[in-house]
Amino acid sequence: MTGLAASIERRNGVSLWRQIADRILQAIANGDFAENAALPPEMALAERYGVNRHTVRSAIAALVQEGVLKAEQGRGTFVLSRKRLSYPIGARTRFSTGLQGQTTERHIALLSSSTEPASRRIAEALGIARGAAVIRLETRGEADGHPVSRATTWFDAKRFAGIETAMAETGSITASLKRFGINDYLRQSTVLSARHADADDLAALDLQPGAIVLVTMSVNVTLDGQPIQFAESRFSAERVELRLSAND
Amino acid sequence: MTGLAASIERRNGVSLWRQIADRILQAIANGDFAENAALPPEMALAERYGVNRHTVRSAIAALVQEGVLKAEQGRGTFVLSRKRLSYPIGARTRFSTGLQGQTTERHIALLSSSTEPASRRIAEALGIARGAAVIRLETRGEADGHPVSRATTWFDAKRFAGIETAMAETGSITASLKRFGINDYLRQSTVLSARHADADDLAALDLQPGAIVLVTMSVNVTLDGQPIQFAESRFSAERVELRLSAND
DNA sequence: TATAGTTGTCTATATCAATAGACAAATTTA
DNA sequence: TAAATTTGTCTATTGATATAGACAACTATA
């Protein structure tokens, strides 16, 4: 709400430069800076946060490294990257259609797949016996070549044998399910949480350590309520916001 | 998914002990430990994360300070606190009814209120002129005496003059709106994001520095679609998860 | 062309974070 | 009771984090 303001805490296990970098990222994501706009000078930021100029420089260096900012000696420091993508969540959520108008190209890349026995949680969600075989897909959602989400998805192995091939070929869950005779489906429930990104998230989403991910756990069902898919998706909180609409 | 596993990153501005503390909190919130269950011994944790025992001890010390763990010399370290509250988000979300069954007592405390000119964003959300007077309420949602959420809410000052008094008296948005002739309302839209808690969040939600908050920005409307309220709410990601149901 | 404003680099110092090892203190188990 | 297990305390060392100050290099502007 207040842009670059909001204060900084000491001795909490998070370094000052990391906290300041987070605040700047937040401000950019909130749209407080236009693209190519100049950041306030280092001395001004140092004063605002009550830290040394070198500490601010560490924060800026990290963001330059990340490709978010560009510093020019004598001129100033400039914002390169854009606002957050707004990702809709609702009963009819689809990865590719959701981002229409915000990006031009999007697809889902299959990173790996395996078959494993269902844990209790997954068995419950899919309505199958605990320990029954499930197919696990590790995927990454990409828009305009940039990673947007990282998901782990489980399907009943009996009903959806070979879905990993369909995913690899089509790059789309919706298209893959069509091959199994499912022409429409709904998102039954979603549980939302947030945490620090782990090593896998960092690599897959091209994040800097310390980044935050939004986590959704969802169940998709056929129109008559039969569960078909359980998924845990991770989104970069810096790059994505989730939007819930009433009419969806 | 994998409980206490998930690895740890170095040189990223977030100290190892803070990262380990976060992982333990996550595992507890996920229900990987029963209440009063023993944490693995310090040496085992140190080995699992590839760090020195003293680093694990720092993480545990922080969580003991927070009241999440209790260490007993010679016996072990034990989990005190419970799973996350599951907070429903949907068209008919209400603070007090949402947590039914999970808590016994809940209300909203009014921290402060003020009148200010509407920013562009708030004017748009409420469908009033930019700069028109709006009432701003700073509130804290509490359940069983523990802080759950911290919210900032804006109302059209013309239509809802004196609503701060109603809030202070009733401790409920729903009850306050009734005094203005609004017997029912819907949540029109919600935008969800996450960030590190700022100083205000830390104080209001009784969090440790470095904690993550889930942020929702929502617009409530009357049944015929007239906007009445714009709100930004912050929830502790450690203590709360947000649940989206299809039939809501 | 000065001058002011800005980022870049260097040196120095103090504190925090992390590692390492040793042993004490308390509890549980054989 | 003795041994094993576990948390608590202490000392020492290293590297990362943060502060402080000075000055160089570059840009825009009066």
mmCIF file of N, CA and C in Angstrom, chain B residues 112-158:
data_model
loop_
_atom_site.group_PDB
_atom_site.id
_atom_site.type_symbol
_atom_site.label_atom_id
_atom_site.label_comp_id
_atom_site.label_asym_id
_atom_site.label_seq_id
_atom_site.Cartn_x
_atom_site.Cartn_y
_atom_site.Cartn_z
ATOM 1 N N SER B 112 -7.685 1.203 15.139
ATOM 2 C CA SER B 112 -7.759 2.648 14.947
ATOM 3 C C SER B 112 -8.625 2.928 13.733
ATOM 4 N N SER B 113 -9.039 4.183 13.603
ATOM 5 C CA SER B 113 -9.812 4.556 12.425
ATOM 6 C C SER B 113 -9.464 5.985 12.053
ATOM 7 N N SER B 114 -9.676 6.326 10.790
ATOM 8 C CA SER B 114 -9.394 7.674 10.335
ATOM 9 C C SER B 114 -10.191 7.935 9.070
ATOM 10 N N THR B 115 -10.248 9.193 8.690
ATOM 11 C CA THR B 115 -10.893 9.560 7.427
ATOM 12 C C THR B 115 -9.818 10.136 6.526
ATOM 13 N N GLU B 116 -9.843 9.741 5.258
ATOM 14 C CA GLU B 116 -8.804 10.205 4.348
ATOM 15 C C GLU B 116 -9.385 10.298 2.941
ATOM 16 N N PRO B 117 -8.699 10.971 2.035
ATOM 17 C CA PRO B 117 -9.172 11.008 0.651
ATOM 18 C C PRO B 117 -8.868 9.673 -0.036
ATOM 19 N N ALA B 118 -9.754 9.251 -0.916
ATOM 20 C CA ALA B 118 -9.601 7.966 -1.592
ATOM 21 C C ALA B 118 -8.458 8.009 -2.601
ATOM 22 N N SER B 119 -7.569 7.037 -2.521
ATOM 23 C CA SER B 119 -6.541 6.902 -3.549
ATOM 24 C C SER B 119 -7.213 6.391 -4.828
ATOM 25 N N ARG B 120 -6.500 6.354 -5.913
ATOM 26 C CA ARG B 120 -7.080 5.925 -7.182
ATOM 27 C C ARG B 120 -7.640 4.518 -7.063
ATOM 28 N N ARG B 121 -6.809 3.649 -6.490
ATOM 29 C CA ARG B 121 -7.204 2.248 -6.370
ATOM 30 C C ARG B 121 -8.481 2.079 -5.557
ATOM 31 N N ILE B 122 -8.567 2.795 -4.446
ATOM 32 C CA ILE B 122 -9.729 2.651 -3.568
ATOM 33 C C ILE B 122 -10.959 3.285 -4.195
ATOM 34 N N ALA B 123 -10.760 4.429 -4.852
ATOM 35 C CA ALA B 123 -11.873 5.079 -5.539
ATOM 36 C C ALA B 123 -12.455 4.134 -6.588
ATOM 37 N N GLU B 124 -11.595 3.505 -7.348
ATOM 38 C CA GLU B 124 -12.062 2.569 -8.382
ATOM 39 C C GLU B 124 -12.828 1.411 -7.760
ATOM 40 N N ALA B 125 -12.263 0.865 -6.703
ATOM 41 C CA ALA B 125 -12.894 -0.305 -6.086
ATOM 42 C C ALA B 125 -14.275 0.043 -5.524
ATOM 43 N N LEU B 126 -14.386 1.218 -4.927
ATOM 44 C CA LEU B 126 -15.653 1.594 -4.288
ATOM 45 C C LEU B 126 -16.593 2.333 -5.237
ATOM 46 N N GLY B 127 -16.113 2.634 -6.436
ATOM 47 C CA GLY B 127 -16.959 3.311 -7.407
ATOM 48 C C GLY B 127 -17.296 4.734 -6.984
ATOM 49 N N ILE B 128 -16.331 5.432 -6.389
ATOM 50 C CA ILE B 128 -16.548 6.831 -6.007
ATOM 51 C C ILE B 128 -15.453 7.674 -6.661
ATOM 52 N N ALA B 129 -15.549 8.982 -6.493
ATOM 53 C CA ALA B 129 -14.566 9.871 -7.114
ATOM 54 C C ALA B 129 -13.238 9.784 -6.376
ATOM 55 N N ARG B 130 -12.172 9.903 -7.146
ATOM 56 C CA ARG B 130 -10.851 9.933 -6.522
ATOM 57 C C ARG B 130 -10.752 11.167 -5.631
ATOM 58 N N GLY B 131 -10.263 10.962 -4.408
ATOM 59 C CA GLY B 131 -10.125 12.076 -3.486
ATOM 60 C C GLY B 131 -11.338 12.260 -2.580
ATOM 61 N N ALA B 132 -12.438 11.571 -2.897
ATOM 62 C CA ALA B 132 -13.605 11.633 -2.017
ATOM 63 C C ALA B 132 -13.244 11.034 -0.657
ATOM 64 N N ALA B 133 -13.932 11.459 0.389
ATOM 65 C CA ALA B 133 -13.579 11.007 1.734
ATOM 66 C C ALA B 133 -13.935 9.532 1.935
ATOM 67 N N VAL B 134 -13.014 8.787 2.503
ATOM 68 C CA VAL B 134 -13.287 7.398 2.871
ATOM 69 C C VAL B 134 -12.873 7.177 4.318
ATOM 70 N N ILE B 135 -13.577 6.266 4.969
ATOM 71 C CA ILE B 135 -13.234 5.892 6.340
ATOM 72 C C ILE B 135 -12.312 4.687 6.283
ATOM 73 N N ARG B 136 -11.210 4.776 7.002
ATOM 74 C CA ARG B 136 -10.235 3.699 7.006
ATOM 75 C C ARG B 136 -10.210 3.060 8.389
ATOM 76 N N LEU B 137 -10.446 1.761 8.452
ATOM 77 C CA LEU B 137 -10.418 1.042 9.727
ATOM 78 C C LEU B 137 -9.215 0.107 9.763
ATOM 79 N N GLU B 138 -8.503 0.146 10.862
ATOM 80 C CA GLU B 138 -7.409 -0.805 11.071
ATOM 81 C C GLU B 138 -7.895 -1.813 12.100
ATOM 82 N N THR B 139 -7.965 -3.075 11.714
ATOM 83 C CA THR B 139 -8.554 -4.071 12.612
ATOM 84 C C THR B 139 -7.669 -5.296 12.749
ATOM 85 N N ARG B 140 -7.960 -6.063 13.787
ATOM 86 C CA ARG B 140 -7.277 -7.347 13.980
ATOM 87 C C ARG B 140 -8.328 -8.406 14.264
ATOM 88 N N GLY B 141 -8.272 -9.498 13.505
ATOM 89 C CA GLY B 141 -9.162 -10.617 13.748
ATOM 90 C C GLY B 141 -8.546 -11.534 14.791
ATOM 91 N N GLU B 142 -9.340 -11.925 15.767
ATOM 92 C CA GLU B 142 -8.802 -12.769 16.833
ATOM 93 C C GLU B 142 -9.672 -14.000 17.014
ATOM 94 N N ALA B 143 -9.036 -15.127 17.268
ATOM 95 C CA ALA B 143 -9.760 -16.366 17.530
ATOM 96 C C ALA B 143 -9.160 -16.999 18.777
ATOM 97 N N ASP B 144 -9.977 -17.255 19.751
ATOM 98 C CA ASP B 144 -9.506 -17.809 21.023
ATOM 99 C C ASP B 144 -8.385 -16.966 21.625
ATOM 100 N N GLY B 145 -8.487 -15.661 21.456
ATOM 101 C CA GLY B 145 -7.499 -14.775 22.048
ATOM 102 C C GLY B 145 -6.215 -14.633 21.262
ATOM 103 N N HIS B 146 -6.050 -15.433 20.174
ATOM 104 C CA HIS B 146 -4.840 -15.333 19.369
ATOM 105 C C HIS B 146 -5.111 -14.525 18.105
ATOM 106 N N PRO B 147 -4.191 -13.642 17.741
ATOM 107 C CA PRO B 147 -4.375 -12.879 16.516
ATOM 108 C C PRO B 147 -4.310 -13.792 15.289
ATOM 109 N N VAL B 148 -5.244 -13.590 14.373
ATOM 110 C CA VAL B 148 -5.313 -14.415 13.174
ATOM 111 C C VAL B 148 -5.061 -13.584 11.922
ATOM 112 N N SER B 149 -5.654 -12.405 11.892
ATOM 113 C CA SER B 149 -5.511 -11.569 10.707
ATOM 114 C C SER B 149 -5.393 -10.110 11.100
ATOM 115 N N ARG B 150 -4.834 -9.336 10.183
ATOM 116 C CA ARG B 150 -4.672 -7.894 10.382
ATOM 117 C C ARG B 150 -5.184 -7.256 9.104
ATOM 118 N N ALA B 151 -6.175 -6.398 9.222
ATOM 119 C CA ALA B 151 -6.796 -5.875 8.017
ATOM 120 C C ALA B 151 -6.915 -4.358 8.026
ATOM 121 N N THR B 152 -6.897 -3.786 6.834
ATOM 122 C CA THR B 152 -7.200 -2.383 6.628
ATOM 123 C C THR B 152 -8.400 -2.335 5.701
ATOM 124 N N THR B 153 -9.441 -1.617 6.128
ATOM 125 C CA THR B 153 -10.707 -1.621 5.400
ATOM 126 C C THR B 153 -11.126 -0.192 5.107
ATOM 127 N N TRP B 154 -11.649 0.015 3.888
ATOM 128 C CA TRP B 154 -12.109 1.346 3.513
ATOM 129 C C TRP B 154 -13.598 1.326 3.168
ATOM 130 N N PHE B 155 -14.315 2.343 3.663
ATOM 131 C CA PHE B 155 -15.726 2.523 3.335
ATOM 132 C C PHE B 155 -15.929 3.945 2.802
ATOM 133 N N ASP B 156 -16.917 4.117 1.965
ATOM 134 C CA ASP B 156 -17.323 5.452 1.532
ATOM 135 C C ASP B 156 -17.799 6.226 2.768
ATOM 136 N N ALA B 157 -17.135 7.352 3.053
ATOM 137 C CA ALA B 157 -17.435 8.084 4.292
ATOM 138 C C ALA B 157 -18.848 8.663 4.286
ATOM 139 N N LYS B 158 -19.345 8.966 3.098
ATOM 140 C CA LYS B 158 -20.667 9.571 2.981
ATOM 141 C C LYS B 158 -21.750 8.554 3.365
#
